[in-house]
Coordinates of C-alpha atoms in Angstrom, one line a residue:
Q199 CA 0.0 0.1 0.0
V200 CA 1.3 3.6 -0.8
Q201 CA -0.7 6.7 0.7
L202 CA -0.6 9.9 -1.2
V203 CA -1.4 13.3 0.0
E204 CA -1.1 16.3 -2.4
S205 CA -1.3 20.1 -1.0
G206 CA -0.5 23.4 -2.8
G207 CA -3.9 24.0 -4.6
G208 CA -5.3 27.2 -4.2
L209 CA -7.0 30.2 -6.2
V210 CA -4.5 32.4 -8.6
Q211 CA -5.0 34.7 -11.5
A212 CA -4.0 33.8 -15.2
G213 CA -0.7 34.2 -15.9
G214 CA 0.5 33.3 -12.2
S215 CA 2.2 30.6 -10.3
L216 CA 1.8 27.4 -8.2
R217 CA 3.5 24.5 -6.8
L218 CA 1.8 21.5 -5.7
S219 CA 3.1 18.9 -3.9
C220 CA 2.5 14.8 -3.5
A221 CA 3.9 13.4 -0.2
A222 CA 4.1 9.4 -0.5
S223 CA 4.3 7.0 2.8
G224 CA 4.1 3.6 2.6
R225 CA 5.7 0.6 0.4
T226 CA 6.9 3.7 -1.8
F227 CA 10.3 1.8 -2.6
S228 CA 8.2 0.0 -5.2
T229 CA 7.0 2.8 -7.0
Y230 CA 9.0 3.0 -10.5
A231 CA 7.0 5.9 -11.6
M232 CA 4.6 8.5 -10.2
G233 CA 2.3 10.9 -12.5
W234 CA -0.3 14.0 -12.2
F235 CA -3.8 14.2 -13.8
R236 CA -6.3 16.6 -13.2
Q237 CA -10.1 16.8 -13.8
A238 CA -12.5 19.4 -14.0
P239 CA -15.7 19.4 -13.5
G240 CA -17.9 17.5 -16.1
K241 CA -14.6 16.4 -17.6
E242 CA -13.0 12.9 -17.9
R243 CA -9.7 12.6 -15.9
E244 CA -6.7 14.6 -18.2
F245 CA -3.2 13.2 -18.1
V246 CA -0.9 16.1 -16.9
G247 CA 2.6 14.3 -16.7
T248 CA 5.2 11.8 -15.3
I249 CA 8.2 11.3 -14.0
T250 CA 10.3 8.3 -13.0
W251 CA 11.4 7.9 -9.5
S252 CA 15.0 7.0 -9.7
S253 CA 16.1 8.6 -12.1
G254 CA 13.8 11.9 -12.9
R255 CA 13.0 11.4 -16.5
T256 CA 9.7 13.2 -17.3
Y257 CA 7.2 13.2 -19.8
Y258 CA 4.2 15.8 -20.7
A259 CA 1.0 16.7 -22.0
N260 CA 1.2 18.8 -24.8
S261 CA -1.5 21.1 -22.9
V262 CA 1.2 21.7 -20.4
K263 CA 4.4 21.5 -21.9
G264 CA 6.7 24.2 -21.4
R265 CA 4.7 25.7 -18.4
F266 CA 4.3 23.1 -15.9
T267 CA 7.7 20.9 -14.2
I268 CA 7.4 17.9 -12.5
S269 CA 10.2 17.2 -9.9
R270 CA 11.0 14.8 -7.2
D271 CA 12.8 15.0 -3.8
N272 CA 13.7 11.3 -3.3
A273 CA 14.8 11.7 0.5
K274 CA 11.5 13.5 1.2
N275 CA 9.3 11.0 -0.9
T276 CA 7.8 14.0 -2.3
M277 CA 6.7 14.8 -6.3
Y278 CA 6.5 18.4 -6.7
L279 CA 4.5 20.0 -10.0
Q280 CA 5.2 23.6 -10.4
M281 CA 2.2 25.4 -12.5
N282 CA 3.4 28.7 -14.5
T283 CA 1.4 31.1 -16.6
L284 CA -1.6 29.3 -15.6
K285 CA -4.7 29.7 -17.3
P286 CA -8.3 29.5 -16.7
E287 CA -8.6 26.1 -18.6
D288 CA -6.2 24.5 -16.3
T289 CA -8.8 25.0 -12.9
A290 CA -9.3 21.6 -11.9
V291 CA -8.7 19.1 -9.0
Y292 CA -5.3 17.7 -9.5
Y293 CA -4.4 14.3 -8.7
C294 CA -1.0 12.4 -8.1
A295 CA -1.1 8.8 -8.4
T296 CA 1.6 6.0 -8.5
G297 CA 2.3 4.6 -12.0
R298 CA 3.5 0.8 -13.5
G299 CA 5.6 2.3 -16.1
F300 CA 7.1 5.0 -17.9
P301 CA 5.7 7.3 -20.2
E302 CA 2.0 6.0 -18.9
V303 CA -0.7 8.5 -20.0
A304 CA -4.0 6.1 -18.7
A305 CA -5.5 6.7 -15.2
A306 CA -5.5 2.8 -15.6
R307 CA -2.3 2.4 -15.5
Y308 CA -1.9 4.1 -12.1
D309 CA -2.6 2.6 -8.8
Y310 CA -2.4 4.3 -5.7
W311 CA -4.0 7.8 -5.9
G312 CA -4.4 10.9 -3.7
Q313 CA -7.6 13.1 -2.8
G314 CA -6.8 15.9 -4.9
T315 CA -6.5 19.5 -4.3
Q316 CA -8.5 22.2 -6.0
V317 CA -6.8 24.7 -8.4
T318 CA -8.6 27.6 -9.3
V319 CA -7.4 30.2 -12.0
S320 CA -9.5 33.3 -12.2
S321 CA -8.9 35.2 -16.0

C-alpha cells in the first residue's frame, strides 16, 4: 500500500504560478513512476505529466509542456508540480498517483491515488 497526499492548491490569477506537492508514504520503494492528473467539472480525468522515481525522467501532456515542470525529492518521498503561466482552462482538481511504467498516460495504469487538491485560475 502507498498513501499519497497532495497539497498546494488554491486560487491564482491567470498568468500566475502555483507549486503542488505530493507526499508519499508506505511501500514507496516499489514505486517506479508517479504522475499528475487533473479533472475539471464535467470532464474526464486528464493526464498532465509523469516522472520516474529513480532517474527523474519526465513526460508531459502537450497542453502543459513548457509551462509545467515535475520534479521529485527522493529523500522526502515527495513529488512536485510547478505550474507557471497558468490559464483559466487549467482549473481542475489535481491528483497524484503511482504508475506501473513510464511513460503511462492512461489513468487505468496508475494504482494508488491521492485525494486531490483544487486549483482555480481566474481570468
